[in-house]
PDB file of C-alpha atoms in Angstrom:
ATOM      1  CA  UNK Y   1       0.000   0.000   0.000  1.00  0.00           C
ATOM      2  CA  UNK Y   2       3.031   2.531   0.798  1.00  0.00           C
ATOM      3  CA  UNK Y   3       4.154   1.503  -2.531  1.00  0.00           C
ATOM      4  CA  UNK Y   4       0.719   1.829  -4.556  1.00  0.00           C
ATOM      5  CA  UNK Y   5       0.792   5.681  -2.326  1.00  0.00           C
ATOM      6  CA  UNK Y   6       4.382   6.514  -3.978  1.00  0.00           C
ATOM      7  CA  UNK Y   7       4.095   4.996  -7.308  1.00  0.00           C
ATOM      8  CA  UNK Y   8       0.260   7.182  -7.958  1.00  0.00           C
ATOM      9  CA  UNK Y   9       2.056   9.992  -6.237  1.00  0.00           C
ATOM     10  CA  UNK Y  10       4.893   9.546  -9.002  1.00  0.00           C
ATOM     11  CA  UNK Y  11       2.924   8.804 -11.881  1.00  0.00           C
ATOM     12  CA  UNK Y  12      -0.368  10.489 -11.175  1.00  0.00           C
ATOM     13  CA  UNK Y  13      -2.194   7.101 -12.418  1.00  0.00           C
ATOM     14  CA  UNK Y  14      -4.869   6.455  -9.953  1.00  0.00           C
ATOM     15  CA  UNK Y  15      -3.422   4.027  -6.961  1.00  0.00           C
ATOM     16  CA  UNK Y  16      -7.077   2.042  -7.304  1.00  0.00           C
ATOM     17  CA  UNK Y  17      -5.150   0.016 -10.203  1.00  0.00           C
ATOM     18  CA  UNK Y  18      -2.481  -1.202  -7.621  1.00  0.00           C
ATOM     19  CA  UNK Y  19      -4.416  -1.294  -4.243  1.00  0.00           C
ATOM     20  CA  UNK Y  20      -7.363  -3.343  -5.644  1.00  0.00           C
ATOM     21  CA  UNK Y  21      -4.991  -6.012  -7.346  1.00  0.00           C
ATOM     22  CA  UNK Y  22      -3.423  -6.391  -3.992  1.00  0.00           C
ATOM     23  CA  UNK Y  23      -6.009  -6.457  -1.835  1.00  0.00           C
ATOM     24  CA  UNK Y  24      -7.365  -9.114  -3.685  1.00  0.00           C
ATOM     25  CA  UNK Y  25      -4.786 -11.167  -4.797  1.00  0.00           C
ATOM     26  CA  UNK Y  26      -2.829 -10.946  -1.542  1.00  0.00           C
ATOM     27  CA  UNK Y  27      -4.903 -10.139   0.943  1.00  0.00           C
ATOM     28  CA  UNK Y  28      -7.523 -12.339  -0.700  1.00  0.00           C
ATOM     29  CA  UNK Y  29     -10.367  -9.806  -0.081  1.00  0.00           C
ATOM     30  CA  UNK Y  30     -13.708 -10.007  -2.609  1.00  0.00           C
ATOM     31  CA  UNK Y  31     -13.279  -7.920  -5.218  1.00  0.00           C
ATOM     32  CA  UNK Y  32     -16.458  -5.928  -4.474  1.00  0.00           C
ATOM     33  CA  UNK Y  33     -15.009  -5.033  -0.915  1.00  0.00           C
ATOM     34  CA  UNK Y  34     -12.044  -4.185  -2.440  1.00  0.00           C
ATOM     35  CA  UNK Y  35     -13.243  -1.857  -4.948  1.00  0.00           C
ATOM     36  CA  UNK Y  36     -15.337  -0.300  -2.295  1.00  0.00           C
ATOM     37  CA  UNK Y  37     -12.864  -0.151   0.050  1.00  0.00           C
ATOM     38  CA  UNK Y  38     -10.037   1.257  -2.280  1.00  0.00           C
ATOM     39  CA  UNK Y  39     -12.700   4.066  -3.687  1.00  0.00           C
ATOM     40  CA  UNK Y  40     -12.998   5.177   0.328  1.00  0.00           C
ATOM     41  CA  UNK Y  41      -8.868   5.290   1.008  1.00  0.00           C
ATOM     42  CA  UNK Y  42      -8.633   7.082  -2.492  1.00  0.00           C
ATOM     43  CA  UNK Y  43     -10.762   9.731  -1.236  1.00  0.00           C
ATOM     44  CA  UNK Y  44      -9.125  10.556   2.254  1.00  0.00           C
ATOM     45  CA  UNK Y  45      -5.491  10.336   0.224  1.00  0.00           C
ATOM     46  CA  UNK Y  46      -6.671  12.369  -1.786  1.00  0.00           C
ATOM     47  CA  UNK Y  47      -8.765  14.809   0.710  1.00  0.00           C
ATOM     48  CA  UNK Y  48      -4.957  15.818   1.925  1.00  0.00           C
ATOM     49  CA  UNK Y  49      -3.562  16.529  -1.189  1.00  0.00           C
ATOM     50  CA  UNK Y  50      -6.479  18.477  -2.787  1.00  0.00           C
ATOM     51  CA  UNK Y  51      -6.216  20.732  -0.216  1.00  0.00           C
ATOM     52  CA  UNK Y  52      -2.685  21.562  -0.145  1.00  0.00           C
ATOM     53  CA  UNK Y  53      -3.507  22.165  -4.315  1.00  0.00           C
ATOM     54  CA  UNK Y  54      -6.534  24.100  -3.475  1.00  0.00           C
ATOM     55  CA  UNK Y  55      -4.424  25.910  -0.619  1.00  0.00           C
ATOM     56  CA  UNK Y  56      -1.945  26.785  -3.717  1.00  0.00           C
ATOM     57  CA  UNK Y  57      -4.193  27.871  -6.323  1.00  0.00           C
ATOM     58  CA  UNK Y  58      -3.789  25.175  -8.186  1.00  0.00           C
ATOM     59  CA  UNK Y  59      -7.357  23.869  -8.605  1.00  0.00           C
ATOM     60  CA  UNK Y  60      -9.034  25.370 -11.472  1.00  0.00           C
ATOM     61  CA  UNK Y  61     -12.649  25.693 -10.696  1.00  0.00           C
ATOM     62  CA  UNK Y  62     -13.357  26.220 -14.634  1.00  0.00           C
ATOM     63  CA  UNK Y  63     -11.668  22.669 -14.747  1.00  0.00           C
ATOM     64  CA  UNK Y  64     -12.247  21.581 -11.214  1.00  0.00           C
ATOM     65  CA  UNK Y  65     -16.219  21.898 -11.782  1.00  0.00           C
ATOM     66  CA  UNK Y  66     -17.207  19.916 -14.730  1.00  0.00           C
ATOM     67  CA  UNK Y  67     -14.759  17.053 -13.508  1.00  0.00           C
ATOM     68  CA  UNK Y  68     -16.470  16.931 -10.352  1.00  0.00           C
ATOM     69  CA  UNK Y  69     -20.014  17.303 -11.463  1.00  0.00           C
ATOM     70  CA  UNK Y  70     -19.174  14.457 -14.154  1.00  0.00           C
ATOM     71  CA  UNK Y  71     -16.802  12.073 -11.085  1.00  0.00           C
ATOM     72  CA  UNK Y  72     -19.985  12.180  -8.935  1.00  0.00           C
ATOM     73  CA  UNK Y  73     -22.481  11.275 -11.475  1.00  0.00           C
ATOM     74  CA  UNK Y  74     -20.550   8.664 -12.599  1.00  0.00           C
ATOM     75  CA  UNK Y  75     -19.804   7.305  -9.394  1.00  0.00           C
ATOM     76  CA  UNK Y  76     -23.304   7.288  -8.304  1.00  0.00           C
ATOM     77  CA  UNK Y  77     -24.499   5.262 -11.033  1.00  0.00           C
ATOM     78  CA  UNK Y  78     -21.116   3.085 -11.119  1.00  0.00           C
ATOM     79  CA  UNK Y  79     -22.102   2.475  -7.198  1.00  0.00           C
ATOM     80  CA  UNK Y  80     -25.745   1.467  -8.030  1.00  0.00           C
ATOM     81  CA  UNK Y  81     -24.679  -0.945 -10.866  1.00  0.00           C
ATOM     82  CA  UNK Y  82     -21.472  -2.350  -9.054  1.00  0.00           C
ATOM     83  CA  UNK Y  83     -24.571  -3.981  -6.532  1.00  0.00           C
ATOM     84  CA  UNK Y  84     -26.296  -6.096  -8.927  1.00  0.00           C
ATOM     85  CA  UNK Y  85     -23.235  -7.056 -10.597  1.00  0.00           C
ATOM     86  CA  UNK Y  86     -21.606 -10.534 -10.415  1.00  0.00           C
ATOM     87  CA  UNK Y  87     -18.467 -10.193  -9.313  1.00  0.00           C
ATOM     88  CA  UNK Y  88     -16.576 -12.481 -12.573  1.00  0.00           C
ATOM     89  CA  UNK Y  89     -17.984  -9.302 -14.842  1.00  0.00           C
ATOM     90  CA  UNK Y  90     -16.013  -6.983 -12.524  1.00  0.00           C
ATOM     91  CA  UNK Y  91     -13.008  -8.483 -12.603  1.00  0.00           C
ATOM     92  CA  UNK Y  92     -13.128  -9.038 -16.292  1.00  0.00           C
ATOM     93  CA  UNK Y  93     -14.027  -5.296 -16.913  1.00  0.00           C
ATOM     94  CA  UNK Y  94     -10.835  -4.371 -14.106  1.00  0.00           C
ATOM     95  CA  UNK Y  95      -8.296  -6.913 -16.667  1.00  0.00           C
ATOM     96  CA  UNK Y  96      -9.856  -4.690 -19.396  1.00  0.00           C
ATOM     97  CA  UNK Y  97      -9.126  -1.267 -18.097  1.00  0.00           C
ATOM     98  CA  UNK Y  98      -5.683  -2.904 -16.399  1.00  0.00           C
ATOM     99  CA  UNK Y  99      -4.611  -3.530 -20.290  1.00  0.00           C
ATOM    100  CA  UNK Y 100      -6.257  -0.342 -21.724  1.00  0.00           C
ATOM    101  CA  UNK Y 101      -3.901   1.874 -18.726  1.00  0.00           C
ATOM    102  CA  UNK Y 102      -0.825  -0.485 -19.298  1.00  0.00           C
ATOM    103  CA  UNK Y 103      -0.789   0.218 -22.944  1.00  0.00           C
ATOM    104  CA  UNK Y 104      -1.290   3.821 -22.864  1.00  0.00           C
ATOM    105  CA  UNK Y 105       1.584   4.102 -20.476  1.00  0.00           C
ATOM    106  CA  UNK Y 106       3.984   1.396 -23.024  1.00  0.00           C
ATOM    107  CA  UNK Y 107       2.680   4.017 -25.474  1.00  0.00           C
ATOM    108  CA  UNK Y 108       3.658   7.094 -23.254  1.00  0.00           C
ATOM    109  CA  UNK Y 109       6.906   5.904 -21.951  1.00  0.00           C
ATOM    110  CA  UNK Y 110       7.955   4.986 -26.080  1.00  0.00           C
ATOM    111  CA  UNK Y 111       6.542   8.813 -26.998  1.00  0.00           C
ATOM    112  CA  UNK Y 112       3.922   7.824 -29.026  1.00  0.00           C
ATOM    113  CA  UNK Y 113       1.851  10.041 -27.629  1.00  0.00           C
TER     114      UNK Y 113
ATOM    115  CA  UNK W   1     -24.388  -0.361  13.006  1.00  0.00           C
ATOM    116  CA  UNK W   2     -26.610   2.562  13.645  1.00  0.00           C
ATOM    117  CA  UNK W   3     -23.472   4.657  13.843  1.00  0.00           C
ATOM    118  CA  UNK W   4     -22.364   3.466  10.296  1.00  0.00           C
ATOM    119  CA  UNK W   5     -25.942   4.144   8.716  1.00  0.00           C
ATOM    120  CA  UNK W   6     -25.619   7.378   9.842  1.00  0.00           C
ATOM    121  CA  UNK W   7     -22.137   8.129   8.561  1.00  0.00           C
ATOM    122  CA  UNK W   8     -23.324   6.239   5.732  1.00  0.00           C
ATOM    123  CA  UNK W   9     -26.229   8.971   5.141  1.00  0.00           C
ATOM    124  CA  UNK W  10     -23.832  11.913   6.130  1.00  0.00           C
ATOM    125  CA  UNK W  11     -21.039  11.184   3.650  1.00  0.00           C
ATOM    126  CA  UNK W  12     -24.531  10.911   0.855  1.00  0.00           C
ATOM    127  CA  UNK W  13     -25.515  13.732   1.691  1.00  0.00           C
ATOM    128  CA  UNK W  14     -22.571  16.050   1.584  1.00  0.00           C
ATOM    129  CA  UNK W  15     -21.873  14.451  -1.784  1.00  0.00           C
ATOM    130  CA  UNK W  16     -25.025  16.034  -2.923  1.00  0.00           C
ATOM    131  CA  UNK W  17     -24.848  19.058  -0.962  1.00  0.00           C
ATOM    132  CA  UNK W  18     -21.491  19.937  -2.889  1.00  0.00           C
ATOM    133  CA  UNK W  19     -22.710  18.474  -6.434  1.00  0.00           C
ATOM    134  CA  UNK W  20     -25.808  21.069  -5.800  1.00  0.00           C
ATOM    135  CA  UNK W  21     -23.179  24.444  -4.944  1.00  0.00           C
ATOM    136  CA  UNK W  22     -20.844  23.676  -7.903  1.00  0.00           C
ATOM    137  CA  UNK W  23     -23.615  23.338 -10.598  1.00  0.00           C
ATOM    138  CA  UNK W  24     -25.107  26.338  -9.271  1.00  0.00           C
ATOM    139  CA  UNK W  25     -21.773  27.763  -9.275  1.00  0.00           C
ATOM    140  CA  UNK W  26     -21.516  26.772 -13.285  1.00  0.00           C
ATOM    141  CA  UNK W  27     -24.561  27.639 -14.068  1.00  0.00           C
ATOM    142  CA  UNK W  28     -24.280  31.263 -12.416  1.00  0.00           C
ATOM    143  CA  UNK W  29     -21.152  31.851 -14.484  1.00  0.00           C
ATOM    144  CA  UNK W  30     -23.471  30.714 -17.500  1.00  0.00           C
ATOM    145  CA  UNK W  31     -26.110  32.839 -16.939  1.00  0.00           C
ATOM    146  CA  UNK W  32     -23.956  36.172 -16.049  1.00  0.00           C
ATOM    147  CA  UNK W  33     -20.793  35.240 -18.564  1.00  0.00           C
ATOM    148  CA  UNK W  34     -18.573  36.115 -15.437  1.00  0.00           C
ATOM    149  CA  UNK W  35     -16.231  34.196 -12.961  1.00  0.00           C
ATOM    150  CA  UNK W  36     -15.865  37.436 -11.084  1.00  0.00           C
ATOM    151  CA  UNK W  37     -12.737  37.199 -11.001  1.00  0.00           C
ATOM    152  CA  UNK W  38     -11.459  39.304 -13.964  1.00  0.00           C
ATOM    153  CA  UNK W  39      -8.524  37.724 -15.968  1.00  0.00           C
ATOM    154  CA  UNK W  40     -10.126  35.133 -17.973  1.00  0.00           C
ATOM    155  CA  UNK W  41     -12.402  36.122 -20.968  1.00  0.00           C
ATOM    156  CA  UNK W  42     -15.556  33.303 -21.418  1.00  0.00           C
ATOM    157  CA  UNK W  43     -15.515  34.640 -24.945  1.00  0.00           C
ATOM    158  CA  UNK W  44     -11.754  33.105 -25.382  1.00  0.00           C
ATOM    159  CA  UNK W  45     -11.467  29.325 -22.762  1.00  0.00           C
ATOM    160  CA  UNK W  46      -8.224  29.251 -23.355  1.00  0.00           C
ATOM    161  CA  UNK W  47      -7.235  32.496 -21.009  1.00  0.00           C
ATOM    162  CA  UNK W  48      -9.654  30.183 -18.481  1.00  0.00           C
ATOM    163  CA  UNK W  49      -7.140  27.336 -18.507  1.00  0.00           C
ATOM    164  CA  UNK W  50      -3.965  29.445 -18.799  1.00  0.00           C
ATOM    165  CA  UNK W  51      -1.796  28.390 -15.407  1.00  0.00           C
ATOM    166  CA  UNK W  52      -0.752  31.818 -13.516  1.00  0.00           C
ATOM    167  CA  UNK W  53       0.876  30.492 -10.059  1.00  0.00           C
ATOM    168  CA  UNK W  54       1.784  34.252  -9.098  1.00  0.00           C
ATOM    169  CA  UNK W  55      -1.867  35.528  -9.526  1.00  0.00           C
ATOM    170  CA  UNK W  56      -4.727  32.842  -9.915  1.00  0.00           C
ATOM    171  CA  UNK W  57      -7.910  34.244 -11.374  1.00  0.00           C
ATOM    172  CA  UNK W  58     -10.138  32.380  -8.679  1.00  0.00           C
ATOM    173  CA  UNK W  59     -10.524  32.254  -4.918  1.00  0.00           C
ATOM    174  CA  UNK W  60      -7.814  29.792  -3.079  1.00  0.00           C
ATOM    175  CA  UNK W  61      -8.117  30.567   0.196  1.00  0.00           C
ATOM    176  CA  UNK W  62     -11.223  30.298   2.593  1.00  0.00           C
ATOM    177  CA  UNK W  63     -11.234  34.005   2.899  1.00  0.00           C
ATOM    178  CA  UNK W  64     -11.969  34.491  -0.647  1.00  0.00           C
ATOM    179  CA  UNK W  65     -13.789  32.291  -1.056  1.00  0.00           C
ATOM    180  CA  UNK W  66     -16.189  33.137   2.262  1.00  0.00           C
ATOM    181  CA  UNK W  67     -15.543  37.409   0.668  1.00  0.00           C
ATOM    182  CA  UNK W  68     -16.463  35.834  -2.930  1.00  0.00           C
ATOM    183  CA  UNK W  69     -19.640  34.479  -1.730  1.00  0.00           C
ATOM    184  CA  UNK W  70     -20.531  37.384   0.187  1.00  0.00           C
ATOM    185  CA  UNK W  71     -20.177  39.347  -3.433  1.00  0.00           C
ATOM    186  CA  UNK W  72     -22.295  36.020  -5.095  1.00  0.00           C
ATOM    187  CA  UNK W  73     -19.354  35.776  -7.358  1.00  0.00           C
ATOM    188  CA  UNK W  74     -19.993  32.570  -9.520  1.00  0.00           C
ATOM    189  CA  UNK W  75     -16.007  31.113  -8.894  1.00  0.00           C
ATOM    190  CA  UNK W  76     -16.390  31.614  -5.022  1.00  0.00           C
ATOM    191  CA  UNK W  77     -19.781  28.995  -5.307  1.00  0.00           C
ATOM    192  CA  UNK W  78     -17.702  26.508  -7.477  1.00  0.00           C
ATOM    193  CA  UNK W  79     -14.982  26.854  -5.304  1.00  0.00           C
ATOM    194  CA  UNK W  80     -17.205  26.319  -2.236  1.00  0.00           C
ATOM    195  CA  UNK W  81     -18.563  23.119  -3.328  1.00  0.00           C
ATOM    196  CA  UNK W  82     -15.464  21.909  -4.302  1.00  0.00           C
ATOM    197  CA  UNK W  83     -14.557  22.597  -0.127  1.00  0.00           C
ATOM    198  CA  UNK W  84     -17.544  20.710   0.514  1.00  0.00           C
ATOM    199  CA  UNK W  85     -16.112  17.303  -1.300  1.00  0.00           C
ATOM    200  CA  UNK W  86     -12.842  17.889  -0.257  1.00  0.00           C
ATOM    201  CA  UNK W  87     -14.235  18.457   3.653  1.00  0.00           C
ATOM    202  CA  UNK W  88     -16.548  15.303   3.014  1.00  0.00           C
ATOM    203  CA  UNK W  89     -13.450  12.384   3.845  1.00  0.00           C
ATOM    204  CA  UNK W  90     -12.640  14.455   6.709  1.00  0.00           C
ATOM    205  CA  UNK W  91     -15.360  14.701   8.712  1.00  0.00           C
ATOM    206  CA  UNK W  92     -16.192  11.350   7.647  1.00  0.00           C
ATOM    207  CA  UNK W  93     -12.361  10.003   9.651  1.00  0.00           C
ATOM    208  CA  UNK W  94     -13.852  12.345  12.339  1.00  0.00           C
ATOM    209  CA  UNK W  95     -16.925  10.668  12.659  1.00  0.00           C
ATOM    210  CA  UNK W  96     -15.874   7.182  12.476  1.00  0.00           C
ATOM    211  CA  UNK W  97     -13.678   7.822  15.430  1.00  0.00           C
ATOM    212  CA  UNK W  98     -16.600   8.774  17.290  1.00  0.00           C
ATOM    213  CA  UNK W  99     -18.178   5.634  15.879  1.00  0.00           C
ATOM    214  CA  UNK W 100     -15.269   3.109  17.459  1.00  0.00           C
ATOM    215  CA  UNK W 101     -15.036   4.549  20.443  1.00  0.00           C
ATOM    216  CA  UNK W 102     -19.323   3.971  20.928  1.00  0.00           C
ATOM    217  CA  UNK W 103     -17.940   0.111  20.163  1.00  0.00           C
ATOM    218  CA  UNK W 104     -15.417   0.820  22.816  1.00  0.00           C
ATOM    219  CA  UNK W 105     -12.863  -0.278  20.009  1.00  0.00           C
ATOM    220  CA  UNK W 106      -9.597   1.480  21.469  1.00  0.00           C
ATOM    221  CA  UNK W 107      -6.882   0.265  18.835  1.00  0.00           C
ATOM    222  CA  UNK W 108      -8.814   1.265  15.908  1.00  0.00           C
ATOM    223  CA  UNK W 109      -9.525   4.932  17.943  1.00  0.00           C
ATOM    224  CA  UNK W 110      -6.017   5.440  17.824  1.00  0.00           C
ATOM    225  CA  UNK W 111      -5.425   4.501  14.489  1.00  0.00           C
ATOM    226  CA  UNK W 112      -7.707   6.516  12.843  1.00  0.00           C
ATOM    227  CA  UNK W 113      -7.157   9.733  15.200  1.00  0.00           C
ATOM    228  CA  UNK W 114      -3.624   9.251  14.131  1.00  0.00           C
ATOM    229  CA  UNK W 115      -4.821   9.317  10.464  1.00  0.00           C
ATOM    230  CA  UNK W 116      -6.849  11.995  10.924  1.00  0.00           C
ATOM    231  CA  UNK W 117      -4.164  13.981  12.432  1.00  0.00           C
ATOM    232  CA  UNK W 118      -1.913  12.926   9.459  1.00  0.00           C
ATOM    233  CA  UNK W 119      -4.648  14.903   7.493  1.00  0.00           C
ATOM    234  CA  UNK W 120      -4.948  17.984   9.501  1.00  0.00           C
ATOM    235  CA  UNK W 121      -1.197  18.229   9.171  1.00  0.00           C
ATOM    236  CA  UNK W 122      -0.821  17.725   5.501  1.00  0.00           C
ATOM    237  CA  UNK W 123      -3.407  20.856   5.316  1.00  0.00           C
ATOM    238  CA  UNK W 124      -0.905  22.781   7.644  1.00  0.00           C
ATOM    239  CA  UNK W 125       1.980  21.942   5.754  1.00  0.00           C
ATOM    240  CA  UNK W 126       0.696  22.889   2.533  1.00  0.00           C
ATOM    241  CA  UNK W 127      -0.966  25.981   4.061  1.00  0.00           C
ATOM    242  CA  UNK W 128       2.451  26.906   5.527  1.00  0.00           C
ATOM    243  CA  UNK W 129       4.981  26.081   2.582  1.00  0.00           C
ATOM    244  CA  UNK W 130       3.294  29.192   0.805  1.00  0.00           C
TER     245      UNK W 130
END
């Protein structure tokens, strides 16, 4: 976990992608707890570094505003659907957006982007 | 359990409380064509975007943002709401404190006033290294 913290500190890629792989691979957690309980520690990391931004005029509310409005819809709905979903489609949709990130980074890191 | 509902239902409700202030927020700078804070022309988004770290052209501190409202400038109610769901994991370490320590759960007290703490200090620090 100190290591998903640094490396999404580093990279700015969200540290969901490395905390829920090892919460449930090594700490053998259900996926659906660990989603839910990754989304929760993502938002009190977070909480202490959007303030120091805020704090530093670095939060934009002409970009701040539609991300949030559009982060909290999503989430809501994300939430409701996450509850009637079986938890095999979740983890095949998580491979799915593991590959989609780990590409665009191969493709980042080579500058093709 | 009660304790969590009711956290539960807290944390939902500031969610909504702070979607509610920023879209009012956007949609006063919609209807007037003004942040209210000079600087940045709606007519051209890209002086909007442009990064100034000596002079922002928005509110960044909760005096500006409490003067801002005051003055109903649009930014100031974005910038509010945007408090709110920052605020909202906050109180929510607060309150689970308050929450172990009703299940008399002393280890976990400590551990999460020490994270909370953690938090209050990281706002400190970044409020200090200005």
């Amino acid at each position: 976990m100190f290591i998903a913290g640094g490396v999404s500190g580093l990279l700015g890629i969200g540290s969901g992608i490395l905390k829920v792989p090892a919460m449930d691979i090594a700490m053998k957690l259900p996926l659906k707890v660990s989603t839910a309980t990754s989304n929760f520690m993502i938002g009190v990391t977070a909480a202490a570094s959007a303030g120091v931004y805020f704090y530093r005029g670095d939060i934009n509310p002409f970009i701040a505003a539609p991300v949030a409005m559009g982060v909290l819809i999503g989430a809501t709905i994300g939430t409701r659907i996450m509850m009637r979903t079986h938890s095999t489609l979740i983890r095949r949709i998580f491979v799915g957006v593991l590959v989609l990130v780990a590409l665009q980074m191969m493709a980042r890191g080579l500058g093709l982007r | 359990m009660r304790v969590e509902l009711f956290i539960a239902s807290l944390l939902r409700l500031g969610v909504i409380l702070s979607f509610l202030i920023v879209a009012t927020g956007v949609i006063a700078v919609m209807v007037t064509g003004q942040t209210g804070y000079g600087q940045g022309d709606l007519d051209d988004l890209r002086s909007l975007i442009t990064y100034r770290p000596e002079n922002p052209p928005f509110p960044y501190t909760l005096d500006q943002v409490l003067s801002g409202i005051l003055a109903l400038k649009p930014y100031a109610i974005i910038s509010l709401g945007l408090l709110v769901l920052i605020a909202i994991p906050v109180i929510r370490v607060a309150a689970s404190i308050i929450a172990f320590a009703v299940q008399g759960d002393w280890l976990y007290v400590g551990i999460t006033a020490y994270v909370l703490s953690m938090l209050l200090l990281s706002f400190a620090i970044g409020k200090a290294g200005e």
